[in-house]
Coordinates of C-alpha atoms in Angstrom, one line a residue:
M113 CA -1.5 -5.6 -7.2
L114 CA 0.5 -7.6 -7.5
A115 CA -0.2 -4.4 -8.2
P116 CA -1.2 -1.0 -8.0
A117 CA 1.8 -1.4 -8.1
T118 CA 1.8 -3.8 -10.6
I119 CA 0.3 -6.7 -12.2
E120 CA -3.3 -5.4 -12.0
L121 CA -4.9 -8.9 -11.8
T122 CA -8.3 -9.2 -13.5
N123 CA -10.2 -10.2 -10.3
G124 CA -9.4 -6.8 -8.8
D125 CA -10.0 -5.1 -12.1
K126 CA -13.5 -6.6 -12.3
A127 CA -14.2 -5.5 -8.7
M128 CA -13.0 -2.0 -9.4
A129 CA -15.0 -1.8 -12.6
S130 CA -18.1 -2.9 -10.7
A131 CA -17.4 -0.4 -7.9
A132 CA -16.9 2.4 -10.4
A133 CA -20.1 1.5 -12.2
D134 CA -22.2 1.5 -9.0
G135 CA -20.6 4.6 -7.5
P136 CA -21.8 8.2 -7.9
K137 CA -21.0 9.7 -11.2
D138 CA -20.9 13.3 -10.0
Q139 CA -18.1 13.0 -7.5
G140 CA -14.9 14.8 -8.3
M141 CA -12.0 16.5 -6.6
T142 CA -10.9 20.1 -6.8
G143 CA -7.5 21.8 -6.4
F144 CA -4.3 19.9 -6.8
L145 CA -5.8 16.5 -6.5
G146 CA -8.5 17.5 -9.0
W147 CA -5.8 18.5 -11.4
I148 CA -4.1 15.2 -10.9
E149 CA -7.3 13.3 -11.5
R150 CA -8.1 15.3 -14.7
S151 CA -4.5 15.1 -16.0
G152 CA -4.1 11.5 -15.3
N153 CA -7.4 10.5 -16.9
K154 CA -6.1 12.0 -20.1
L155 CA -3.2 9.6 -20.2
P156 CA -3.7 6.4 -22.2
D157 CA -3.7 2.9 -20.8
P158 CA -0.1 1.9 -19.8
V159 CA 0.0 -0.5 -22.7
F160 CA -0.6 2.2 -25.2
L161 CA 1.6 4.5 -23.2
F162 CA 4.5 2.2 -23.9
F163 CA 3.6 2.0 -27.6
G164 CA 3.6 5.8 -27.7
L165 CA 6.9 5.9 -26.0
I166 CA 8.3 3.4 -28.6
F167 CA 7.2 5.7 -31.4
A168 CA 8.9 8.6 -29.6
L169 CA 12.0 6.5 -29.1
V170 CA 12.2 5.7 -32.8
V171 CA 12.1 9.4 -33.6
V172 CA 14.7 10.4 -31.0
S173 CA 17.0 7.5 -32.0
L174 CA 16.9 8.7 -35.6
L175 CA 17.8 12.3 -34.6
A176 CA 20.5 11.1 -32.2
S177 CA 22.1 8.9 -34.9
V178 CA 22.0 11.7 -37.5
S179 CA 23.6 14.1 -35.0
G180 CA 26.4 11.7 -34.2
L181 CA 25.7 11.3 -30.5
A182 CA 28.2 9.0 -28.9
V183 CA 29.9 8.2 -25.6
S184 CA 32.9 6.1 -24.4
H185 CA 31.7 2.8 -23.0
P186 CA 32.5 2.6 -19.2
T187 CA 33.5 -1.0 -19.2
E188 CA 34.5 -2.2 -22.6
V189 CA 37.8 -1.8 -24.4
D190 CA 38.3 -1.6 -28.2
P191 CA 40.8 -4.4 -29.0
D192 CA 42.1 -2.5 -32.0
T193 CA 43.0 0.7 -30.2
G194 CA 43.2 -0.4 -26.5
A195 CA 41.0 2.6 -25.6
A196 CA 37.4 2.6 -24.3
R197 CA 35.0 1.5 -27.0
I198 CA 33.0 4.3 -28.5
I199 CA 29.2 3.7 -28.4
A200 CA 27.2 5.7 -30.9
A201 CA 23.5 6.2 -31.0
E202 CA 21.8 3.7 -33.4
S203 CA 18.7 4.6 -35.4
L204 CA 15.8 2.2 -34.8
L205 CA 14.9 2.7 -38.5
S206 CA 18.2 1.1 -39.7
A207 CA 17.9 -2.1 -41.7
Q208 CA 19.5 -4.1 -38.9
N209 CA 17.2 -2.8 -36.2
I210 CA 14.1 -3.2 -38.3
Q211 CA 15.1 -6.8 -39.1
R212 CA 15.8 -7.4 -35.4
L213 CA 12.4 -6.1 -34.4
W214 CA 10.4 -8.5 -36.6
V215 CA 12.7 -11.5 -36.5
E216 CA 13.3 -11.4 -32.7
M217 CA 9.9 -10.4 -31.6
P218 CA 9.0 -13.8 -30.0
T219 CA 12.4 -13.9 -28.3
T220 CA 12.2 -10.2 -27.1
F221 CA 8.9 -11.0 -25.4
T222 CA 9.6 -14.4 -23.9
H223 CA 13.1 -13.4 -22.7
F224 CA 11.7 -10.4 -20.8
H225 CA 13.0 -11.3 -17.3
P226 CA 10.0 -10.2 -15.2
L227 CA 7.7 -12.4 -17.3
G228 CA 9.2 -15.7 -16.3
Y229 CA 9.6 -14.6 -12.7
V230 CA 6.0 -13.5 -12.3
L231 CA 4.5 -16.5 -14.2
V232 CA 6.3 -19.0 -12.0
V233 CA 5.4 -17.3 -8.7
M234 CA 1.8 -16.7 -9.7
L235 CA 1.2 -20.4 -10.6
G236 CA 1.6 -21.1 -6.9
A237 CA 0.1 -18.0 -5.5
G238 CA -3.0 -18.5 -7.6
V239 CA -3.6 -21.8 -5.9
A240 CA -3.2 -20.3 -2.4
E241 CA -5.6 -17.4 -3.3
R242 CA -8.3 -19.6 -4.9
A243 CA -8.2 -22.2 -2.3
G244 CA -9.0 -19.5 0.3
L245 CA -5.7 -19.6 2.2
F246 CA -4.9 -15.9 1.8
G247 CA -8.4 -14.7 2.7
T248 CA -8.8 -17.0 5.7
A249 CA -5.3 -16.1 7.0
M250 CA -6.2 -12.4 6.9
R251 CA -9.5 -12.9 8.6
A252 CA -7.9 -15.0 11.3
G253 CA -5.3 -12.2 11.8
V254 CA -7.7 -9.4 12.5
R255 CA -11.0 -10.8 13.5
D256 CA -10.2 -11.5 17.2
A257 CA -7.5 -8.8 17.6
P258 CA -7.4 -7.1 21.0
K259 CA -9.1 -3.7 20.9
A260 CA -6.0 -1.9 22.2
L261 CA -3.9 -3.3 19.4
L262 CA -6.6 -3.3 16.7
T263 CA -5.0 -0.6 14.5
P264 CA -1.4 -2.0 14.4
I265 CA -2.7 -5.5 13.8
V266 CA -4.8 -4.4 10.9
V267 CA -1.9 -2.4 9.5
L268 CA 0.6 -5.3 9.9
V269 CA -1.8 -7.8 8.3
G270 CA -2.3 -5.3 5.5
M271 CA 1.4 -5.0 4.8
M272 CA 1.9 -8.7 5.0
G273 CA -1.2 -9.2 2.9
N274 CA 0.7 -7.8 -0.1
L275 CA 1.9 -11.4 -0.5
A276 CA -1.7 -12.2 -1.4
A277 CA -2.0 -9.7 -4.2
D278 CA -5.7 -8.9 -4.8
A279 CA -7.0 -10.7 -1.7
A280 CA -5.6 -8.0 0.5
Y281 CA -7.8 -5.4 -1.2
V282 CA -11.0 -7.3 -1.6
V283 CA -10.9 -9.2 1.8
L284 CA -8.9 -7.2 4.4
I285 CA -10.0 -3.6 3.7
P286 CA -13.8 -4.1 4.0
L287 CA -13.2 -6.5 6.9
A288 CA -11.2 -3.8 8.7
G289 CA -14.3 -1.6 8.6
I290 CA -16.4 -4.3 10.1
V291 CA -13.9 -5.1 12.8
F292 CA -13.5 -1.4 13.8
H293 CA -17.3 -1.1 13.9
A294 CA -17.6 -4.2 16.1
A295 CA -15.0 -2.6 18.5
G296 CA -17.1 0.6 18.8
R297 CA -14.8 2.6 16.6
H298 CA -15.4 4.4 13.3
P299 CA -15.5 1.9 10.5
I300 CA -14.0 4.3 7.9
A301 CA -11.0 4.7 10.2
G302 CA -10.5 1.0 9.9
I303 CA -10.8 1.1 6.1
A304 CA -8.3 3.9 5.9
A305 CA -5.8 2.1 8.2
A306 CA -6.0 -1.1 6.1
F307 CA -5.8 0.8 2.8
A308 CA -2.7 2.7 4.1
G309 CA -1.1 -0.6 5.1
V310 CA -2.0 -2.6 2.0
S311 CA -1.3 0.2 -0.6
G312 CA 0.7 2.9 1.1
G313 CA 3.0 0.3 2.6
F314 CA 2.9 -1.7 -0.6
S315 CA 6.6 -2.6 -0.5
A316 CA 6.9 -3.0 3.2
N317 CA 6.9 -6.7 4.3
L318 CA 8.6 -9.1 6.6
L319 CA 9.1 -11.5 3.7
P320 CA 10.2 -11.1 0.1
G321 CA 7.4 -12.1 -2.3
Q322 CA 5.8 -11.6 -5.7
L323 CA 6.7 -7.9 -5.9
D324 CA 10.4 -8.6 -5.4
A325 CA 10.4 -11.1 -8.3
L326 CA 8.6 -8.6 -10.5
L327 CA 10.8 -5.5 -9.7
F328 CA 14.1 -7.3 -9.6
G329 CA 13.3 -8.9 -13.0
I330 CA 13.0 -5.4 -14.4
T331 CA 16.1 -4.3 -12.6
E332 CA 18.0 -7.3 -14.1
A333 CA 16.9 -6.3 -17.6
A334 CA 17.9 -2.7 -17.0
V335 CA 21.5 -3.7 -16.0
E336 CA 21.8 -5.9 -19.0
T337 CA 21.0 -3.0 -21.4
V338 CA 24.4 -1.6 -20.5
F339 CA 26.6 -4.1 -18.8
G340 CA 25.7 -7.4 -20.3
D341 CA 24.5 -10.6 -18.5
F342 CA 23.5 -10.0 -14.9
T343 CA 21.6 -12.1 -12.4
A344 CA 19.6 -10.1 -9.8
N345 CA 19.4 -11.0 -6.2
I346 CA 15.7 -11.5 -5.5
V347 CA 16.2 -11.0 -1.7
G348 CA 18.4 -8.0 -2.3
N349 CA 15.9 -5.7 -0.5
W350 CA 14.8 -8.1 2.3
Y351 CA 16.3 -6.3 5.3
F352 CA 15.2 -2.9 3.8
I353 CA 11.5 -3.8 3.3
A354 CA 11.4 -5.6 6.7
A355 CA 12.7 -2.3 8.3
M356 CA 10.1 -0.4 6.3
T357 CA 7.4 -2.5 8.0
F358 CA 8.5 -1.4 11.5
V359 CA 9.0 2.2 10.4
F360 CA 5.6 2.5 8.6
L361 CA 3.5 0.6 11.2
P362 CA 3.8 3.3 14.0
V363 CA 3.3 6.1 11.4
I364 CA 0.0 4.6 10.1
W365 CA -1.0 3.8 13.7
F366 CA -0.4 7.4 14.9
V367 CA -2.2 8.9 11.9
T368 CA -5.2 6.6 12.3
D369 CA -5.7 7.0 16.0
K370 CA -4.6 10.6 16.6
M371 CA -5.5 12.4 13.4
I372 CA -8.1 10.6 11.2
E373 CA -10.4 9.0 13.7
P374 CA -10.8 12.1 15.8
R375 CA -11.5 14.0 12.6
L376 CA -14.2 11.5 11.5
G377 CA -16.0 11.9 14.9
K378 CA -18.6 9.5 16.0
W379 CA -20.1 7.2 13.4
E380 CA -23.8 7.5 12.9
A381 CA -25.7 4.4 11.8
S382 CA -28.2 6.5 10.0
R383 CA -25.5 7.4 7.4
A384 CA -24.8 3.8 6.5
D385 CA -25.9 2.3 3.2
N386 CA -25.5 -1.5 3.1
A387 CA -23.1 -2.2 5.9
A388 CA -25.1 -5.2 7.0
S389 CA -24.4 -6.9 3.7
D390 CA -20.8 -7.5 4.9
E391 CA -21.8 -9.6 7.9
D392 CA -20.7 -12.8 6.1
T393 CA -17.1 -11.4 5.7
D394 CA -16.8 -11.3 9.5
R395 CA -18.1 -14.8 10.2
P396 CA -16.1 -17.0 12.6
L397 CA -13.6 -19.5 11.1
T398 CA -15.0 -22.9 10.5
D399 CA -13.4 -26.0 11.8
G400 CA -12.4 -26.8 8.2
E401 CA -10.7 -23.4 7.8
K402 CA -8.9 -23.8 11.1
K403 CA -7.7 -27.2 10.1
G404 CA -6.7 -25.8 6.7
L405 CA -4.5 -23.1 8.3
K406 CA -2.8 -25.7 10.5
W407 CA -1.9 -27.9 7.5
A408 CA -0.9 -24.9 5.4
G409 CA 1.5 -23.9 8.2
L410 CA 3.0 -27.4 8.3
A411 CA 3.4 -27.3 4.5
A412 CA 5.2 -24.0 4.7
L413 CA 7.6 -25.3 7.4
F414 CA 8.3 -28.3 5.2
V415 CA 9.3 -26.1 2.2
I416 CA 11.4 -23.9 4.4
A417 CA 13.2 -27.0 5.9
L418 CA 13.7 -28.4 2.4
W419 CA 15.4 -25.2 1.1
I420 CA 17.6 -25.1 4.2
A421 CA 18.6 -28.7 3.6
M422 CA 19.5 -27.8 0.0
T423 CA 21.6 -24.8 1.2
V424 CA 23.4 -25.7 4.4
G425 CA 26.4 -28.0 4.4
P426 CA 29.0 -29.2 2.0
G427 CA 28.0 -30.6 -1.3
T428 CA 24.5 -29.1 -1.2
P429 CA 22.9 -28.2 -4.5
L430 CA 22.2 -24.5 -3.7
I431 CA 25.8 -23.6 -2.7
D432 CA 28.5 -23.0 -5.4
E433 CA 31.6 -24.0 -3.5
T434 CA 33.8 -23.2 -6.5
A435 CA 32.8 -19.5 -6.5
T436 CA 34.3 -16.7 -4.5
P437 CA 32.9 -16.4 -0.9
E438 CA 30.6 -13.6 -1.7
A439 CA 29.1 -15.4 -4.7
Q440 CA 28.7 -18.9 -3.2
L441 CA 25.0 -18.2 -2.3
N442 CA 24.0 -17.1 -5.8
P443 CA 22.4 -20.4 -6.6
F444 CA 20.3 -20.1 -3.5
Y445 CA 19.2 -16.5 -4.4
R446 CA 18.3 -17.6 -7.9
S447 CA 16.3 -20.5 -6.6
L448 CA 14.0 -18.4 -4.6
V449 CA 11.5 -17.7 -7.4
A450 CA 11.0 -21.5 -7.6
G451 CA 11.0 -21.6 -3.8
F452 CA 8.0 -19.1 -3.6
F453 CA 6.2 -21.1 -6.2
V454 CA 6.6 -24.4 -4.2
L455 CA 5.7 -22.6 -1.0
F456 CA 2.5 -21.1 -2.2
L457 CA 1.5 -24.2 -4.1
L458 CA 2.0 -26.7 -1.3
A459 CA 0.6 -24.4 1.4
G460 CA -2.5 -23.6 -0.8
W461 CA -2.9 -27.3 -1.7
A462 CA -2.7 -28.4 2.0
Y463 CA -5.1 -25.7 3.0
G464 CA -7.6 -26.6 0.3
K465 CA -7.5 -30.3 1.0
A466 CA -8.1 -29.8 4.7
A467 CA -10.7 -27.0 4.3
G468 CA -12.6 -28.8 1.5
T469 CA -12.0 -26.2 -1.2
I470 CA -9.8 -28.6 -3.3
G471 CA -11.2 -32.0 -4.1
D472 CA -8.6 -33.6 -6.3
H473 CA -5.7 -32.8 -8.6
R474 CA -8.1 -31.5 -11.3
D475 CA -9.2 -28.7 -9.0
L476 CA -5.5 -27.8 -8.4
V477 CA -4.9 -27.6 -12.2
K478 CA -8.0 -25.4 -12.6
M479 CA -6.7 -23.0 -10.0
M480 CA -3.3 -22.8 -11.6
S481 CA -5.0 -22.2 -15.0
G482 CA -7.1 -19.5 -13.4
A483 CA -4.0 -17.8 -12.1
M484 CA -2.7 -17.5 -15.7
E485 CA -6.1 -16.1 -16.8
D486 CA -5.7 -13.4 -14.2
L487 CA -2.4 -12.4 -15.7
A488 CA -3.9 -11.7 -19.1
Y489 CA -3.5 -7.9 -18.8
Y490 CA 0.0 -8.2 -17.4
L491 CA 1.0 -10.3 -20.4
V492 CA -0.2 -7.6 -22.8
L493 CA 1.6 -5.0 -20.7
A494 CA 4.8 -7.1 -20.6
F495 CA 4.8 -7.4 -24.4
A496 CA 4.8 -3.6 -24.8
A497 CA 7.3 -3.1 -22.0
A498 CA 9.6 -5.8 -23.2
H499 CA 9.9 -4.2 -26.6
F500 CA 10.4 -0.7 -25.2
V501 CA 13.2 -1.9 -23.0
A502 CA 14.8 -4.0 -25.8
M503 CA 14.6 -1.1 -28.4
F504 CA 16.0 1.3 -25.8
A505 CA 19.0 -1.0 -25.6
W506 CA 19.3 -1.4 -29.4
S507 CA 19.4 2.4 -29.8
N508 CA 22.2 2.7 -27.2
L509 CA 20.4 5.7 -25.8
G510 CA 20.2 4.1 -22.4
L511 CA 23.9 3.8 -22.1
I512 CA 24.5 7.3 -23.5
L513 CA 22.0 8.9 -21.1
A514 CA 23.4 6.9 -18.1
V515 CA 27.0 7.9 -18.8
N516 CA 26.2 11.5 -19.4
G517 CA 23.8 11.6 -16.4
A518 CA 26.4 10.0 -14.2
D519 CA 29.1 12.5 -15.3
F520 CA 26.8 15.4 -14.6
L521 CA 25.7 14.1 -11.2
G522 CA 29.3 13.3 -10.3
S523 CA 30.3 16.8 -11.1
T524 CA 27.8 18.2 -8.6
N525 CA 29.4 16.2 -5.8
M526 CA 26.0 15.4 -4.6
P527 CA 26.1 12.8 -1.7
A528 CA 24.4 9.4 -2.3
W529 CA 21.6 10.1 0.1
A530 CA 20.6 13.2 -1.9
L531 CA 20.7 11.4 -5.2
L532 CA 18.4 8.7 -3.8
T533 CA 16.1 11.3 -2.2
S534 CA 15.6 12.8 -5.7
I535 CA 14.8 9.4 -7.1
I536 CA 12.2 8.8 -4.3
L537 CA 10.5 12.1 -5.0
V538 CA 10.4 11.6 -8.7
S539 CA 8.9 8.1 -8.2
A540 CA 6.3 9.5 -5.9
L541 CA 5.3 12.2 -8.3
L542 CA 5.2 9.9 -11.3
N543 CA 3.1 7.5 -9.3
L544 CA 0.3 10.1 -9.2
F545 CA -0.1 9.7 -13.0
V546 CA 1.0 6.1 -13.8
G547 CA -0.3 3.7 -11.1
S548 CA 1.4 0.5 -12.2
A549 CA 4.7 -0.1 -10.4
S550 CA 6.0 -2.5 -13.0
A551 CA 5.2 0.0 -15.8
K552 CA 6.9 2.9 -14.1
W553 CA 10.0 0.8 -13.2
A554 CA 10.2 -0.6 -16.7
L555 CA 10.1 3.0 -18.0
I556 CA 12.7 4.7 -15.8
S557 CA 15.0 1.8 -14.7
P558 CA 17.0 1.5 -18.0
V559 CA 18.5 4.9 -17.4
M560 CA 18.3 5.1 -13.6
V561 CA 19.9 1.8 -12.6
P562 CA 23.0 2.0 -14.9
M563 CA 23.5 5.7 -14.1
L564 CA 23.5 5.0 -10.3
M565 CA 25.8 2.0 -10.9
L566 CA 28.3 4.3 -12.6
L567 CA 28.1 6.5 -9.4
G568 CA 28.8 3.5 -7.2
I569 CA 25.3 2.7 -6.1
T570 CA 24.1 -0.9 -6.4
P571 CA 21.0 -2.0 -8.5
E572 CA 19.5 -3.2 -5.2
M573 CA 19.7 0.3 -3.6
A574 CA 18.2 1.9 -6.8
T575 CA 15.3 -0.6 -6.6
A576 CA 14.8 0.1 -2.9
A577 CA 14.6 3.9 -3.4
Y578 CA 12.1 3.4 -6.2
R579 CA 9.9 1.3 -3.9
V580 CA 9.8 4.0 -1.2
G581 CA 8.5 6.6 -3.6
D582 CA 6.2 4.3 -5.5
G583 CA 4.1 3.2 -2.4
A584 CA 3.7 6.5 -0.6
T585 CA 1.4 8.2 -3.1
N586 CA -0.7 5.1 -4.1
I587 CA -3.3 6.1 -1.6
I588 CA -4.0 9.6 -2.8
T589 CA -4.2 9.2 -6.6
P590 CA -7.6 8.5 -8.1
L591 CA -5.8 6.7 -10.9
M592 CA -4.8 3.9 -8.6
V593 CA -6.7 0.8 -9.8
Y594 CA -8.5 0.1 -6.5
F595 CA -9.3 3.7 -5.6
P596 CA -12.9 3.5 -6.7
L597 CA -13.4 0.2 -4.9
I598 CA -12.1 1.6 -1.6
L599 CA -14.6 4.5 -2.1
I600 CA -17.5 2.0 -2.4
F601 CA -16.3 0.3 0.8
C602 CA -16.5 3.7 2.6
Q603 CA -19.9 4.5 1.1
R604 CA -21.3 1.4 2.8
W605 CA -20.8 3.2 6.1
D606 CA -21.3 6.8 4.9
R607 CA -23.4 7.2 1.7
D608 CA -22.3 10.8 1.3
F609 CA -18.6 9.9 1.3
G610 CA -16.9 11.1 -1.9
L611 CA -13.7 10.9 -3.8
G612 CA -12.5 14.2 -2.2
S613 CA -13.3 12.8 1.2
L614 CA -11.3 9.7 0.6
A615 CA -8.3 11.6 -0.8
A616 CA -8.5 14.0 2.2
I617 CA -8.3 11.3 4.8
M618 CA -5.5 9.4 3.0
L619 CA -3.3 12.5 2.4
P620 CA -1.9 12.5 6.0
F621 CA -1.0 8.9 5.6
S622 CA 0.8 9.6 2.3
V623 CA 2.8 12.5 3.7
G624 CA 3.7 10.5 6.8
L625 CA 4.9 7.5 4.7
L626 CA 6.9 9.6 2.3
V627 CA 8.6 11.6 5.1
S628 CA 9.4 8.5 7.1
G629 CA 10.5 6.5 4.0
L630 CA 12.8 9.3 3.1
A631 CA 14.3 9.5 6.6
M632 CA 14.8 5.8 6.7
T633 CA 16.5 5.7 3.3
I634 CA 18.8 8.6 4.2
G635 CA 19.8 6.9 7.4
W636 CA 20.3 3.6 5.7
V637 CA 22.7 5.1 3.1
V638 CA 24.6 7.2 5.7
L639 CA 25.1 4.1 7.9
D640 CA 25.8 1.9 4.8
L641 CA 23.6 -0.9 6.2
P642 CA 23.1 -4.1 4.2
L643 CA 19.9 -4.1 2.1
G644 CA 19.6 -7.9 2.1
P645 CA 21.7 -11.1 2.1
G646 CA 24.7 -10.3 0.0
A647 CA 23.4 -6.9 -1.1
S648 CA 24.8 -3.5 0.0
V649 CA 24.2 0.2 -0.7
F650 CA 27.5 0.9 -2.5
M651 CA 29.6 -0.9 -5.1
E652 CA 32.8 -0.2 -7.1
P653 CA 31.7 1.5 -10.3
P654 CA 31.9 -0.9 -13.2
T655 CA 35.2 -0.7 -14.9
T656 CA 35.7 -4.2 -16.6
V657 CA 33.3 -6.5 -18.4
D658 CA 33.5 -9.2 -15.7
T659 CA 32.9 -6.8 -12.7
Q660 CA 30.8 -8.3 -9.9
A661 CA 28.3 -6.1 -8.1
P662 CA 27.2 -6.9 -4.5
G663 CA 24.0 -8.9 -4.4
G664 CA 24.0 -9.6 -8.1
T665 CA 26.4 -11.3 -10.5
F666 CA 27.7 -10.4 -14.0
E667 CA 28.3 -13.5 -16.0

C-alpha cells in the first residue's frame, strides 16, 4: 500500500492474486466478520464505486437544484449587497456543467493534487524498491535482532517499512515468521506481529513519506472545493504519526507476547506445509548488500544536508523572508515531495551501484519506468476520484453539507475531542468495506475537512483523525488487499490455518490499536499539542477569502 491503504501497487496485487488462487476455496468466516466479508464482497471495485457515486451525485444535484437548496458562503461577500454570498445547489445536468465535464476532463484529471504528489515520490521509491534497498534494509533490521527484543524490533521495522510500500508486506511479514521460528518461538506469532505493525500501524512512522503525500494531496483538494486555493503542509502530521509509533509499539508487543503467542501454544513441525521454501529469505547479507546499505546511508545524509543548506540561513531558496513568520517555511514544506523523490532516488541508486543490482543509467530508467507501471491501477482510480471530487465541487453540495453540518454540530456544543472520536470510529467502520485509504479519504474529505474547518479544527487534524481510524481495522477485514497473502504465509507453518483463524488472532491487535489511537487523539486535542512543524489542532474558523490556516496556506 502505498496502500491498503492506498495505492494498491500491482506487484502486491499479483502476489495477492496468486495467494488467493493457491489458497483453500472453502475457507470462510461466520458471525460479524462473516457478514463483513459477504457484504464487502458485494461492493464493486473502488473505481466503479466512484462511478456509481458520480451517478448518484448527478441525481442528488438535480433534486437539490430543483428544491432551491442554498446556504450563505462562510467566507465570501457579495459585492452588490455587502452580505454573505448565497451559494445555491447546481445541477450537474445543466448546460454549463455538462460542457465543463467534457471540455475540462484532461485538466480535471491532471490537476488532481494527489496524482502529481504520488507520481513524483514513486519515481524515486520505485528505484529504491527495485534495486533491493528496502528489502535488504528490512532483513538487516530483524534478522539478527536480540531474542528479548525480537517482537518490538519486528513491529518497529514493520511500521517504518510503510515507507517501502509493497516491500513491507512481501518481504518483512514472511521473514518475521522465519525469524520467530529460528528463535524458538511460534512463527505465526511473528507473522501476526509484523502484519499488525505494517498494516495496523499503517500511518505510524518516525518519518513522513509516500502516504503523507497521498493523503495531504486529497486534503488539499478537499479544502479547495470550498475555500479556494490552498497549499497543504505535507509534514503536518509528522509529530502525530511519530507519537503513534511509540504508542502502538508497546500495544502490539503486549498483544503478541501476552495474548496471541500463549494462545497459539507450541508450534508443531508436523503441521507445516512448505516453510523450508522460505530459507532463502533469511539468508545472511552479502558483502555487496552491506556495502550497498552503507552507500545508501551516505546518500541519504547527503540529501538531508542539501535540504538543510537550502533552508537554514538568510537568502536560502526554501525560506520566504518576505512572508509572515508563520508562513516563511512554506517553500520548505512544499519542497518535501521533491525531497522524498531525490532521497529515494539517490539512496536507491547508491545501493544498487554498490550491491550490483544497477549496472548503468539505463537500469535506473527501467526501474523508474517500472514504478510507473505499478501505478497503473492507481491512475485509473485517480481518474474516477478526481471527477467525483471535481463534480462534487461544481454542484456546491460539499459547501452546503459542510456549512449545515458545522451549524448542527456547533449547536450540540460537542467538544473537539468528541467530534474527532466520531470521525475515527466512522473511518474504522468504513475501512471494513472499502480497503483503499485514498479512495475512502477522497470520498469523505470534501465534506469532513471543510466542516471541521468551520468548527475551528485544522485540515491537518482532520487528516490525522482519519489516519487513526483507517489503520486500526485493516488487519481484520478480508477485503484488505493483502489479507489472502498473509493467510498463505500462515499456512506455510500451519496448513489448517483459515481465514477465521487469521481474523481471530488479529482482532485483539485491532481493538488495542483503535483504543490506544482514540486515547492518544483525545489527549492530543485536549492538550492542544502541535501536529507537525507549523501545524496545530485548532484554527480560527475561516471568515475571509485570504484567511491563513496553521500548517497550510490559502493563496
